[in-house]
mmCIF file of C-alpha atoms in Angstrom:
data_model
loop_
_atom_site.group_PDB
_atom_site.id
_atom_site.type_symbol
_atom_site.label_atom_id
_atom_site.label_comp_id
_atom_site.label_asym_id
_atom_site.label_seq_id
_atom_site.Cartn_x
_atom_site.Cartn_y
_atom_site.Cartn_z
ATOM 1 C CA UNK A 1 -10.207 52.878 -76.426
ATOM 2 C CA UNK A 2 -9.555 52.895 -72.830
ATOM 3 C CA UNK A 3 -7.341 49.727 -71.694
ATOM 4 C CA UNK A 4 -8.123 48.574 -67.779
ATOM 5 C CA UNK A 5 -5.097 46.303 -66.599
ATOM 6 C CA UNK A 6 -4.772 45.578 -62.902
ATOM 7 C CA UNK A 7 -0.848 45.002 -62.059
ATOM 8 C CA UNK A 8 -2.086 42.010 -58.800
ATOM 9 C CA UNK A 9 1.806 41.823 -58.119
ATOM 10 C CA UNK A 10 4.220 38.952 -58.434
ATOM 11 C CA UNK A 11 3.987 38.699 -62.389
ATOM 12 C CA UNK A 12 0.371 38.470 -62.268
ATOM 13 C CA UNK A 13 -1.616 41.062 -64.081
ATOM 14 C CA UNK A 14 -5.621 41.217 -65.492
ATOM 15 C CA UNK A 15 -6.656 42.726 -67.950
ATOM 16 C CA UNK A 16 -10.431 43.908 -69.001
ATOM 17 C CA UNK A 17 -11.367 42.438 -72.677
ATOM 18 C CA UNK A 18 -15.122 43.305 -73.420
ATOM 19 C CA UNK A 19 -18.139 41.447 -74.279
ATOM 20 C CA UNK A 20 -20.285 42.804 -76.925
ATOM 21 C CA UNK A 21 -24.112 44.134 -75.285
ATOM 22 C CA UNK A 22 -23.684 41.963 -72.158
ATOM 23 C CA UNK A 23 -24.505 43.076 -68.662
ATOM 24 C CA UNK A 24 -21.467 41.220 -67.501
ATOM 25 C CA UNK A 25 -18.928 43.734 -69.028
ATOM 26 C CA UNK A 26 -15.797 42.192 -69.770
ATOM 27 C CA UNK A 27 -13.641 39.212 -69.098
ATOM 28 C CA UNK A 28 -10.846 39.669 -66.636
ATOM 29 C CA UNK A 29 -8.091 37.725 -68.660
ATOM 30 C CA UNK A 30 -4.840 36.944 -66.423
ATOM 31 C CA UNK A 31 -1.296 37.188 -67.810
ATOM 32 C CA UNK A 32 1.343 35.240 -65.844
ATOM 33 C CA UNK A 33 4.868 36.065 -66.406
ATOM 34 C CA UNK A 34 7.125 32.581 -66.742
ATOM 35 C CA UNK A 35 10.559 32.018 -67.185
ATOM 36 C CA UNK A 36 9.513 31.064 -70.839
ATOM 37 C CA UNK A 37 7.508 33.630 -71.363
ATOM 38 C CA UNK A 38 4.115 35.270 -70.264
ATOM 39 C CA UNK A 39 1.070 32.749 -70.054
ATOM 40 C CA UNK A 40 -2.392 33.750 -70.663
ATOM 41 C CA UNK A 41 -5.355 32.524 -68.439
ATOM 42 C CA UNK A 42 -8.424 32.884 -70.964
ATOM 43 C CA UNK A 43 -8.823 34.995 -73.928
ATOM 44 C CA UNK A 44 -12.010 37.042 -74.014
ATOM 45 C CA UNK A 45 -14.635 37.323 -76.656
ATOM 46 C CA UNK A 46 -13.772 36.525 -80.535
ATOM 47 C CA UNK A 47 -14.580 40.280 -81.287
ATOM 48 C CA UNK A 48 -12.593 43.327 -82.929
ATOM 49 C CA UNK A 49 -13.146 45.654 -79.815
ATOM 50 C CA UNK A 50 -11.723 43.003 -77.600
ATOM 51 C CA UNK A 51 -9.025 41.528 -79.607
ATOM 52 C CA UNK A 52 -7.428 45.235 -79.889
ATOM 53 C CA UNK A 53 -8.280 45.499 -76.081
ATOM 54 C CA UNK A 54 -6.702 42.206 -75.677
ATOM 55 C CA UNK A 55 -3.386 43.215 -77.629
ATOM 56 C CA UNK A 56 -3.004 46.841 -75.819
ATOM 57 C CA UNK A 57 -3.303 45.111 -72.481
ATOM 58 C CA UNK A 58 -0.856 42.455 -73.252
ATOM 59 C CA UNK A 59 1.770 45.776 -73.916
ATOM 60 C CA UNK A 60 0.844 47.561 -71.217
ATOM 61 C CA UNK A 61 1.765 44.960 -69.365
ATOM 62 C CA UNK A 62 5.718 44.981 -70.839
ATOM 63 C CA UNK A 63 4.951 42.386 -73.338
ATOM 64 C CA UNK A 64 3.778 41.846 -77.164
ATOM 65 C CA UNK A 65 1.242 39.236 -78.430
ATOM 66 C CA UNK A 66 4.040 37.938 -80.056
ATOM 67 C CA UNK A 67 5.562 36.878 -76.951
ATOM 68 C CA UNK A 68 2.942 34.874 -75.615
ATOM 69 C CA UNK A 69 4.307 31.643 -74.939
ATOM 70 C CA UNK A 70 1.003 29.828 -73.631
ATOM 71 C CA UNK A 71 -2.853 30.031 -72.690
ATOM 72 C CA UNK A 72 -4.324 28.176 -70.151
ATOM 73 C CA UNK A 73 -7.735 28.200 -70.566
ATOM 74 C CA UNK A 74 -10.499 27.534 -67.491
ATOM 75 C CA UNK A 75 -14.055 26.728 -69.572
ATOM 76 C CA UNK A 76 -15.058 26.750 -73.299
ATOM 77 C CA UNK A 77 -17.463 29.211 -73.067
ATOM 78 C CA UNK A 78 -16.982 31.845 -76.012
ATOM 79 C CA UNK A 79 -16.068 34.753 -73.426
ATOM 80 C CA UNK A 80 -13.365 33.044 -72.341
ATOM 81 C CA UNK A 81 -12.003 30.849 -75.448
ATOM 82 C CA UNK A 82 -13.019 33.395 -78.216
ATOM 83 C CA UNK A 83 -9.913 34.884 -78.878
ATOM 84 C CA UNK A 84 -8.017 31.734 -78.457
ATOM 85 C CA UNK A 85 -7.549 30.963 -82.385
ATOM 86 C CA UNK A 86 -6.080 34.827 -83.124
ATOM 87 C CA UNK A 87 -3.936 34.361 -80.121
ATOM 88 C CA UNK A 88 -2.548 31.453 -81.482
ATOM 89 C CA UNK A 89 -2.120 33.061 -85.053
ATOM 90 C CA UNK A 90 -0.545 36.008 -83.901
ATOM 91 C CA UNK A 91 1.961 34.328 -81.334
ATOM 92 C CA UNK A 92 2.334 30.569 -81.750
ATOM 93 C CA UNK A 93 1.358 30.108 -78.661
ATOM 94 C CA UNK A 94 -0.105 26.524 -76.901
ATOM 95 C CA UNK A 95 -3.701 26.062 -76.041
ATOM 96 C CA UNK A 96 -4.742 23.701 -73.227
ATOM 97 C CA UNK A 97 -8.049 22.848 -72.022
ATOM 98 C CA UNK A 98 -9.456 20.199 -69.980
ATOM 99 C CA UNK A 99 -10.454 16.981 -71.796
ATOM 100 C CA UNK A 100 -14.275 17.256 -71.318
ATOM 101 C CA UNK A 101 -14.346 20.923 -72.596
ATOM 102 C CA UNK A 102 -11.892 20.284 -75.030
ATOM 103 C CA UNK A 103 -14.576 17.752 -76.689
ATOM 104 C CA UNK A 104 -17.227 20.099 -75.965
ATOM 105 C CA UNK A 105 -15.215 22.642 -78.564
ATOM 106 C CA UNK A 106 -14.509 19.814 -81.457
ATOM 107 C CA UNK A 107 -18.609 19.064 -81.664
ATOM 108 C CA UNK A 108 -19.414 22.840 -81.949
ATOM 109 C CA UNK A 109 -16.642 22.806 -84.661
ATOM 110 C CA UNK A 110 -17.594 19.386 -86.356
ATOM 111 C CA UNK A 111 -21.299 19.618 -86.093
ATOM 112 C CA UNK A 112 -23.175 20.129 -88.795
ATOM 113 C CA UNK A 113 -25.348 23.365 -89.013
ATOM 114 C CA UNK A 114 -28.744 23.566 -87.387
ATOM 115 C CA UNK A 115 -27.753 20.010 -84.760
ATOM 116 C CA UNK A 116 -27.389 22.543 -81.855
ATOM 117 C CA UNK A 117 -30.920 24.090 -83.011
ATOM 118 C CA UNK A 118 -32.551 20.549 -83.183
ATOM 119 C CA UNK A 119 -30.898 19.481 -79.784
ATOM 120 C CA UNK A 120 -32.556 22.607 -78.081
ATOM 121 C CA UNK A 121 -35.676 22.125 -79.558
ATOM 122 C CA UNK A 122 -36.218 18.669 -78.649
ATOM 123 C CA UNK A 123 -34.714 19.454 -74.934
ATOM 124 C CA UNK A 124 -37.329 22.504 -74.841
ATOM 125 C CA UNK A 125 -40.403 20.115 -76.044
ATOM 126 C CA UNK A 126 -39.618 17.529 -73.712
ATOM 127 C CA UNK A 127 -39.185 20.141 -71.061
ATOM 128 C CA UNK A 128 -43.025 21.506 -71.667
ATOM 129 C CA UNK A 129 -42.109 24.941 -73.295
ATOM 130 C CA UNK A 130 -45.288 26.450 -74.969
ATOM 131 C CA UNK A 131 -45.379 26.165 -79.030
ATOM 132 C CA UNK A 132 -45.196 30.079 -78.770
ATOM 133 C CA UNK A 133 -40.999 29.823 -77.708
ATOM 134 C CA UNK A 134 -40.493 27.019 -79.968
ATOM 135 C CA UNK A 135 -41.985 28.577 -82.870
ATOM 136 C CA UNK A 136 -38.704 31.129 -83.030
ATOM 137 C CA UNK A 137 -36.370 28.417 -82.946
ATOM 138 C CA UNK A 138 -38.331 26.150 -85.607
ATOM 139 C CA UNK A 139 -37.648 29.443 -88.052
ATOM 140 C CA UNK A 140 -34.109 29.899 -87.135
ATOM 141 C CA UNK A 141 -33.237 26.296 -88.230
ATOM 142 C CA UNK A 142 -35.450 26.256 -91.480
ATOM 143 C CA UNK A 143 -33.231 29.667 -92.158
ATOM 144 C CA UNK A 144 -30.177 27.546 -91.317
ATOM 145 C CA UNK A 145 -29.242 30.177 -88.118
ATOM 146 C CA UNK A 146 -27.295 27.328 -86.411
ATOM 147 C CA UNK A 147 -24.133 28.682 -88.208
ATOM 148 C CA UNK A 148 -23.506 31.725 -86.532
ATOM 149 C CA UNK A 149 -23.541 30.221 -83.049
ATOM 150 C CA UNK A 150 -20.444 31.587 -81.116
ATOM 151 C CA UNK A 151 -17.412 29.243 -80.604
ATOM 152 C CA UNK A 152 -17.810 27.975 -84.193
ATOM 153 C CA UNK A 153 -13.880 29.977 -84.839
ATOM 154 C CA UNK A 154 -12.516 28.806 -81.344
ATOM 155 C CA UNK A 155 -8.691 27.079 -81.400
ATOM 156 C CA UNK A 156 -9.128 22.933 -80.711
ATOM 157 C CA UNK A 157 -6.338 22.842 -77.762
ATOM 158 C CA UNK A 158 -3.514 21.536 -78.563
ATOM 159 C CA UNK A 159 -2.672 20.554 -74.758
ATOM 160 C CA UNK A 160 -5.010 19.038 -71.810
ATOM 161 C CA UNK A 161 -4.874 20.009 -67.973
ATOM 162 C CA UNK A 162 -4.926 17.334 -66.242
ATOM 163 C CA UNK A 163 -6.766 17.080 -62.337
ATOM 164 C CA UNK A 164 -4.420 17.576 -59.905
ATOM 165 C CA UNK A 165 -1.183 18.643 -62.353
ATOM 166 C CA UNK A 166 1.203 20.608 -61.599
ATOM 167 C CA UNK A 167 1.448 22.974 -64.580
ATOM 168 C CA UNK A 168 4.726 22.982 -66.684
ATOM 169 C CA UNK A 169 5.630 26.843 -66.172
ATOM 170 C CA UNK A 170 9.336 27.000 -65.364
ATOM 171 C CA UNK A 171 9.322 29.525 -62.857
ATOM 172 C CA UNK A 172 6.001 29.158 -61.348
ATOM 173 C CA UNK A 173 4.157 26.681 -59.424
ATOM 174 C CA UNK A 174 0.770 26.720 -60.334
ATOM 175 C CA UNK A 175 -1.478 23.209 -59.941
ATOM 176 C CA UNK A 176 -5.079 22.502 -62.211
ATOM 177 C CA UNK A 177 -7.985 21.719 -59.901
ATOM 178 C CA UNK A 178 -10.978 20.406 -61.891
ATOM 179 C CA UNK A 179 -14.117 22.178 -60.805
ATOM 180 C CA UNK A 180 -17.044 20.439 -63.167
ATOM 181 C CA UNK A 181 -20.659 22.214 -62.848
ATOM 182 C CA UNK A 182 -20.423 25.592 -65.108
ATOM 183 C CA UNK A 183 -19.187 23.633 -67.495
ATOM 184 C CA UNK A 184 -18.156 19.909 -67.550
ATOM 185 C CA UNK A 185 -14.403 20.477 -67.960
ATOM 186 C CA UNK A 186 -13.845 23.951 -65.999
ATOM 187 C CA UNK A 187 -10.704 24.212 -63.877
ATOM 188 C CA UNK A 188 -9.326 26.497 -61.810
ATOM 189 C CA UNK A 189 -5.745 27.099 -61.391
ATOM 190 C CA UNK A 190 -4.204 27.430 -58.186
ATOM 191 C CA UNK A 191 -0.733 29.443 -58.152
ATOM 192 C CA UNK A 192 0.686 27.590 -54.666
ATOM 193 C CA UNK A 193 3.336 30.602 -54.062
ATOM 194 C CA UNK A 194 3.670 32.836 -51.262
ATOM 195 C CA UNK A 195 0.995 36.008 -52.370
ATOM 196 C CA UNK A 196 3.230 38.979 -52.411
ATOM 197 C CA UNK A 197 0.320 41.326 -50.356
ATOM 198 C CA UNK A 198 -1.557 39.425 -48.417
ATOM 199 C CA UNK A 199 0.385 36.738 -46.792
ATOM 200 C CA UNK A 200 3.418 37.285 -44.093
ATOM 201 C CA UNK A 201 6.908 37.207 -45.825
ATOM 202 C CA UNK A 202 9.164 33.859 -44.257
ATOM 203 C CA UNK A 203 11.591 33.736 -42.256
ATOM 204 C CA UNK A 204 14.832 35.190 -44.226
ATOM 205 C CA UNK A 205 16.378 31.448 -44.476
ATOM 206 C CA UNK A 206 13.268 29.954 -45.965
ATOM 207 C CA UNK A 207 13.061 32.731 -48.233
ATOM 208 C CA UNK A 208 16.508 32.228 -49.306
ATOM 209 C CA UNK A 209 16.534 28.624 -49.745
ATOM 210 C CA UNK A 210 13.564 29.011 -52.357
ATOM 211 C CA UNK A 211 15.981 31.001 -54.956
ATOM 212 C CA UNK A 212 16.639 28.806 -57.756
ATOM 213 C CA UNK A 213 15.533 28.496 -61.469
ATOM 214 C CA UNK A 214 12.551 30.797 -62.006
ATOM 215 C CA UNK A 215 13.294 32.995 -59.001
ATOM 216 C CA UNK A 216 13.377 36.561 -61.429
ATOM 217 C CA UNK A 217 10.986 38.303 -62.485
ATOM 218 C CA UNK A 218 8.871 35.190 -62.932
ATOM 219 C CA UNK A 219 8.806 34.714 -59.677
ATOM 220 C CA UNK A 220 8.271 38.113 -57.995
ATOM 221 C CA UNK A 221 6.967 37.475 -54.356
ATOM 222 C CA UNK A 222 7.038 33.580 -54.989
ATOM 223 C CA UNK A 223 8.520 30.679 -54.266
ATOM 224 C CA UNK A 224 9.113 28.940 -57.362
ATOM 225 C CA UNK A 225 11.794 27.175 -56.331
ATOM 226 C CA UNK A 226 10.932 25.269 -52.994
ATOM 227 C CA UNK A 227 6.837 26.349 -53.151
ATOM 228 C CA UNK A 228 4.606 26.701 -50.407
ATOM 229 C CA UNK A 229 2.213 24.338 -48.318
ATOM 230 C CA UNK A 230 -0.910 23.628 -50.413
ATOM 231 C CA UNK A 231 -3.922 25.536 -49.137
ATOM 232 C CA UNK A 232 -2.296 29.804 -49.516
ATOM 233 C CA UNK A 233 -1.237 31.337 -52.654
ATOM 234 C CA UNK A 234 -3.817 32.735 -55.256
ATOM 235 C CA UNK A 235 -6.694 30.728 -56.981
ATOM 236 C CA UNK A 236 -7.602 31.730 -60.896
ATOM 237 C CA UNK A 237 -11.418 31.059 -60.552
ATOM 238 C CA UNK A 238 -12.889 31.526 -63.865
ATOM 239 C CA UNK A 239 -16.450 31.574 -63.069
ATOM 240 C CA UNK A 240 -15.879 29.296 -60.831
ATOM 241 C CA UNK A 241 -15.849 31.406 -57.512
ATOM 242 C CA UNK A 242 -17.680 34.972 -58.205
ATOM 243 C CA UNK A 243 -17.465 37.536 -55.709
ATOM 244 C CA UNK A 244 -21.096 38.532 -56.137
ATOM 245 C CA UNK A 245 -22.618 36.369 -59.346
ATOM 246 C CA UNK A 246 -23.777 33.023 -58.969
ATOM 247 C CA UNK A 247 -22.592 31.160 -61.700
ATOM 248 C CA UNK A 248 -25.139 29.010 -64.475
ATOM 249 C CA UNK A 249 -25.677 25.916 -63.555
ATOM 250 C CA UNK A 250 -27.221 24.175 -66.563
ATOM 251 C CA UNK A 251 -26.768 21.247 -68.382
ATOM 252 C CA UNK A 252 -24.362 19.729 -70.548
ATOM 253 C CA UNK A 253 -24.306 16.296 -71.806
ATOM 254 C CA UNK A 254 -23.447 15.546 -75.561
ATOM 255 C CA UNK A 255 -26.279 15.459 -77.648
ATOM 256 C CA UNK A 256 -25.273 12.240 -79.410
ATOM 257 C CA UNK A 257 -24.529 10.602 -75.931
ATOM 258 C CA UNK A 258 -27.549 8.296 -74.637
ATOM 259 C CA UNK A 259 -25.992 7.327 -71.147
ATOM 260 C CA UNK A 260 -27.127 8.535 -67.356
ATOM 261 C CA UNK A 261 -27.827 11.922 -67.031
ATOM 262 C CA UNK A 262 -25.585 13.635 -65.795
ATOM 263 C CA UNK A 263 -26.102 15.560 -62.306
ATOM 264 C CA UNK A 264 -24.180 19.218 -63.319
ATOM 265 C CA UNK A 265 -25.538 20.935 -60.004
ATOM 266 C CA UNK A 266 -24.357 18.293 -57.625
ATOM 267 C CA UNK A 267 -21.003 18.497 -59.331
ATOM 268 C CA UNK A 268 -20.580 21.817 -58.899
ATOM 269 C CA UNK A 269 -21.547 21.886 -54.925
ATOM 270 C CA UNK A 270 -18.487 19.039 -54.740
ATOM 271 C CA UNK A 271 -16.239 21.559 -56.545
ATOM 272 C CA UNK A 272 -16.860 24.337 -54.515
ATOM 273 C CA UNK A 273 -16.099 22.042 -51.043
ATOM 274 C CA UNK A 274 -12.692 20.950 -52.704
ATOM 275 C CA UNK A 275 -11.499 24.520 -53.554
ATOM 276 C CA UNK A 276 -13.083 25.988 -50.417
ATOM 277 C CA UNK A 277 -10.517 23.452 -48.597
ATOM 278 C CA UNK A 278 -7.719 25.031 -50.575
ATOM 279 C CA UNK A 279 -8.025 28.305 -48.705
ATOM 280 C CA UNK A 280 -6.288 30.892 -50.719
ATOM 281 C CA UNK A 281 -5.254 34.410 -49.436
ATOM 282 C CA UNK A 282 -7.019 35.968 -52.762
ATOM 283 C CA UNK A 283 -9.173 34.796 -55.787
ATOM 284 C CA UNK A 284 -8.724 36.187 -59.108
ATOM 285 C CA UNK A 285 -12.109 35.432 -60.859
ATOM 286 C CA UNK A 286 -12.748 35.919 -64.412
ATOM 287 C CA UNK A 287 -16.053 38.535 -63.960
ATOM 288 C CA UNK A 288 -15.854 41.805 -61.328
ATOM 289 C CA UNK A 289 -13.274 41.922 -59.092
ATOM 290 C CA UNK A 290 -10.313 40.114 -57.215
ATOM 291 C CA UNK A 291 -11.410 39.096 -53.385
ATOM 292 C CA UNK A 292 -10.706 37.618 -50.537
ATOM 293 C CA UNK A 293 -12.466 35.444 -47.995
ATOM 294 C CA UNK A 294 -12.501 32.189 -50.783
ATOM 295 C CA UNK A 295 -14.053 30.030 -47.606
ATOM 296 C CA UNK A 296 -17.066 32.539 -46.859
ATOM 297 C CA UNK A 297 -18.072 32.767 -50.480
ATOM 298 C CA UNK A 298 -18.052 28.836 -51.113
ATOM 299 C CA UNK A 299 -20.211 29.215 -47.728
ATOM 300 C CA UNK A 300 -22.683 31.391 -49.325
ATOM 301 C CA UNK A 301 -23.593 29.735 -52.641
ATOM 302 C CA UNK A 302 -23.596 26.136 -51.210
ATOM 303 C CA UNK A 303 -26.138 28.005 -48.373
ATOM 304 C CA UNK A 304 -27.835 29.929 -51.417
ATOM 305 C CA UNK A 305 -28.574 26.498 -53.327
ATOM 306 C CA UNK A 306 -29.653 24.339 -50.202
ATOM 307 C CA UNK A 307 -32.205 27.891 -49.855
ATOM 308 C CA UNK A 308 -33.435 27.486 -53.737
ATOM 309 C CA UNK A 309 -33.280 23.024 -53.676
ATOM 310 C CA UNK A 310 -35.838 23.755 -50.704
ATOM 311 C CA UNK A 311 -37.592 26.398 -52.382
ATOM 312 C CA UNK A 312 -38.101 23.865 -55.301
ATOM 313 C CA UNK A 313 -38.981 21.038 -53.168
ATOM 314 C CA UNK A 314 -42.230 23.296 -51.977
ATOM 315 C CA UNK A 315 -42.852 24.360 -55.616
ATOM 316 C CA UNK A 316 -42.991 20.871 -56.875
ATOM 317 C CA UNK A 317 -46.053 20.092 -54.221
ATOM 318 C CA UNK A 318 -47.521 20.988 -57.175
ATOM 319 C CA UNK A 319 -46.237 18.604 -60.343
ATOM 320 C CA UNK A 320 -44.719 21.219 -62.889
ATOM 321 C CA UNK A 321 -43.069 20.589 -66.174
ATOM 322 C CA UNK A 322 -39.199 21.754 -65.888
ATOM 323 C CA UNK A 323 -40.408 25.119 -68.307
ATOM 324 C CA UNK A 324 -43.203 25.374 -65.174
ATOM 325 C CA UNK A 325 -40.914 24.996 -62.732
ATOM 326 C CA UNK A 326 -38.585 27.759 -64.250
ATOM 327 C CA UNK A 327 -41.294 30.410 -64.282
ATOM 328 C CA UNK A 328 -42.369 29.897 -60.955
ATOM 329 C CA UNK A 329 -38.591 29.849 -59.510
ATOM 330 C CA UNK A 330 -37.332 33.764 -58.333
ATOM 331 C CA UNK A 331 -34.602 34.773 -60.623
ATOM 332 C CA UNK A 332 -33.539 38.286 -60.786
ATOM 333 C CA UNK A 333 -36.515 40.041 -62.817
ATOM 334 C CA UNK A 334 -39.941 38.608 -63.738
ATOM 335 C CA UNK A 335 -40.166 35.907 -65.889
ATOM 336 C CA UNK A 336 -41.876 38.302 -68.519
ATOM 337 C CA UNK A 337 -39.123 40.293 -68.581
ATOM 338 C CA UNK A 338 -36.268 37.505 -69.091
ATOM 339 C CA UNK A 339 -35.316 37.768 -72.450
ATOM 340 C CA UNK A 340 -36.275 35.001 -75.197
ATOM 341 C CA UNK A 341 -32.435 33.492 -75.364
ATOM 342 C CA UNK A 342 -31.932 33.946 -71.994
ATOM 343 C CA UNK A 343 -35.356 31.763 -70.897
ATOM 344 C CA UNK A 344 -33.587 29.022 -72.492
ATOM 345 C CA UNK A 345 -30.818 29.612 -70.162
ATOM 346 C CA UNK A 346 -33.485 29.641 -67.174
ATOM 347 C CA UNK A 347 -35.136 26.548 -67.749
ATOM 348 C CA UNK A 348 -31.737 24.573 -68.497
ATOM 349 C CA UNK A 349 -30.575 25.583 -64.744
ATOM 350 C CA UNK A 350 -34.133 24.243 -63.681
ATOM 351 C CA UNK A 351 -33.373 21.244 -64.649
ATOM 352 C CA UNK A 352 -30.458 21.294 -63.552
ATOM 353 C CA UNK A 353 -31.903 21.303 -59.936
ATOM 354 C CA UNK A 354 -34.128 19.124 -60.305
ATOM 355 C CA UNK A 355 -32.040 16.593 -61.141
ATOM 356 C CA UNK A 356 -30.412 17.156 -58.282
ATOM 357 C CA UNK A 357 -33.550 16.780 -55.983
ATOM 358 C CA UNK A 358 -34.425 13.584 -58.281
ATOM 359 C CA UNK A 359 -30.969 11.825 -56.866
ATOM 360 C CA UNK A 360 -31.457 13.090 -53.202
ATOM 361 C CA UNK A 361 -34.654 11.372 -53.375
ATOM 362 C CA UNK A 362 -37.170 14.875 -53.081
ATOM 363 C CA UNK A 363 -38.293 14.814 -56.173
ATOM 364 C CA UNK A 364 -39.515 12.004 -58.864
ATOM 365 C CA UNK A 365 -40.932 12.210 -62.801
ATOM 366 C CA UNK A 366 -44.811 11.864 -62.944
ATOM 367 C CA UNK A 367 -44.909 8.251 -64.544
ATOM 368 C CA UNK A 368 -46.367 8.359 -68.108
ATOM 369 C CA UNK A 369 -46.326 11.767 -68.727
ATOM 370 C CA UNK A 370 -45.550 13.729 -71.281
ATOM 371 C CA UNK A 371 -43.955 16.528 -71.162
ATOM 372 C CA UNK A 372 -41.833 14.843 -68.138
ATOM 373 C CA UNK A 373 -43.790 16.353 -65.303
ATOM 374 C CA UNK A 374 -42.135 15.883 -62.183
ATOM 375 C CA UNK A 375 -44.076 16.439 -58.129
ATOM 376 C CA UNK A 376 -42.241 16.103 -54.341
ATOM 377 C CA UNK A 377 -41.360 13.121 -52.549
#
């Protein structure tokens, strides 16, 4: 087993954890040396291979699971909260979690089996999928399937991250920004300390008046005493900010929850405005690679989605079901050679965008039909 860990400087490291037969690779988990102890930042996949990869990373970067004092964690998707439960075990380690992911993780936990089959069947019906992708699904929950979805064995956190908190990591300075759209409770985590690399040291008297509590090896190349003006530093993405993915943008209300949809897609655009303003000097995501340029990559997907809302708008001249609209959109093969699970996936994001084109005002349901069939404005 061959362990990739990526020393970024300043008591920040990544390390590689797999994903079992997925294109995306691994997860890029970050360990962040505190004066209490090193902090993780996501887990990786609740898998064998990648909770040994997990462990020899942790040591090769000076440490034992054992030590692990904390885990912040950005979203509750199972490549990133998998391991979160064995970390726990093996360590005693905290778990924190924004509130609306957090309560995403206790109904996977509490439900009972088959409710997340019978949610996305009724969401794929009302969408207009064809009885031919339905019929898989309608097997699946007579066989009682539903119990082997992942995240079932995730840790309930034991902590929230709050919007806008300054993180309590004695040595470090690291604030939560809430970034809702990939999921409804994502955050990135924005370490607000000079970056060791990439930014110019201080002047010699700043520099010395930021010694204090935390200013070790904690603290290497920061300023966790005094901090740094809001807006530099490092940003912990998740899959927030990719360097060349755009992230799913799907939906994700509660099933049992009968309120206003919600509008995931225009969420998402607002999140990547507020950490585009931040401006860091590098962004450690949790897929491919560290980069740079945070500003001109928030430029680039906001530009990307404008492109694809327009795109939509012309599609829709036509009125399409939300499964129509998804095989007609460009994705990155043909639509007949998008797997089954990951068509799901596909038309989820199309409705996504929709919605979003229903509150601008460019798009509106078909009244009275059924499958909701929606046209232009």
């Amino acid at each position: 087993m061959t362990t990739q860990v990526t020393d970024h400087r300043g008591g920040v490291w990544s390390i590689a954890v797999p994903i079992p037969d997925n294109p995306l690779g691994h997860t890029l988990v970050h360990l962040l040396e505190t004066d209490r102890g090193p902090v993780l930042i996501d887990t990786g996949w609740d898998d064998p291979d990648s909770w040994d990869t997990l462990v020899a990373g942790v040591a090769a970067c000076g440490f034992d699971v054992a030590d692990l004092h904390g885990v912040l964690v950005t979203h509750h998707h199972p490549d990133h909260h998998g391991l979160s439960a064995k970390v726990r075990e093996a360590s005693g380690a905290w778990i924190a979690m924004h509130a609306a992911d957090a309560a995403v993780v206790r109904r996977t936990r509490e439900a009972e089996p088959g409710r997340w089959l019978d949610y996305l069947l009724a969401k794929l019906t009302a969408a207009g999928a064809p009885e031919g992708h339905l019929t898989p699904l309608r097997e699946a929950r007579a066989g009682g399937r539903g119990r082997r979805l992942p995240g079932r064995r995730a840790a309930l956190p034991d902590r929230g991250i709050e919007p806008g908190e300054l993180l309590d990591l004695p040595g470090r300075r690291l604030r939560a920004i809430w970034t809702p759209g990939h999921t409804p409770g994502h955050v990135c985590l924005h370490l607000e300390e000079r970056h060791p690399v990439l930014e110019p040291a201080r002047p010699a008297a700043a520099e010395a008046g930021a010694a204090g509590p935390g200013a070790g090896r904690g603290a290497i190349g920061g300023t966790a005493g005094g901090g740094t003006a809001s807006g530099r530093g490092r940003l912990f993405s998740g899959d927030h900010l990719l360097p060349g993915i755009t992230p799913h943008i799907g939906l994700y209300e509660d099933p049992d929850d009968e309120r206003e949809a919600t509008d995931p897609l225009g969420d998402y655009l607002d999140s990547l405005e507020r950490v585009g303003r931040l401006a860091p000097a590098e962004v450690l995501p949790a897929h491919q690679h560290a980069f740079t340029d945070a500003e001109g990559r928030v430029g680039e997907l906001i530009a990307h989605h404008e492109e694809r809302l327009s795109g939509l708008r012309a599609l829709l001249r036509e009125p399409r079901t939300p499964w129509q609209l998804a095989v007609a959109m460009e994705w990155n093969r043909p639509w007949d050679r998008i797997p089954y699970g990951s068509r799901n996936i596909a038309v989820s994001e199309a409705e996504a965008h929709l919605r979003r084109l229903v509150k601008l005002g460019h798009a509106e349901r078909v009244p009275g039909s059924d499958p909701a069939t929606y046209r232009a404005v």
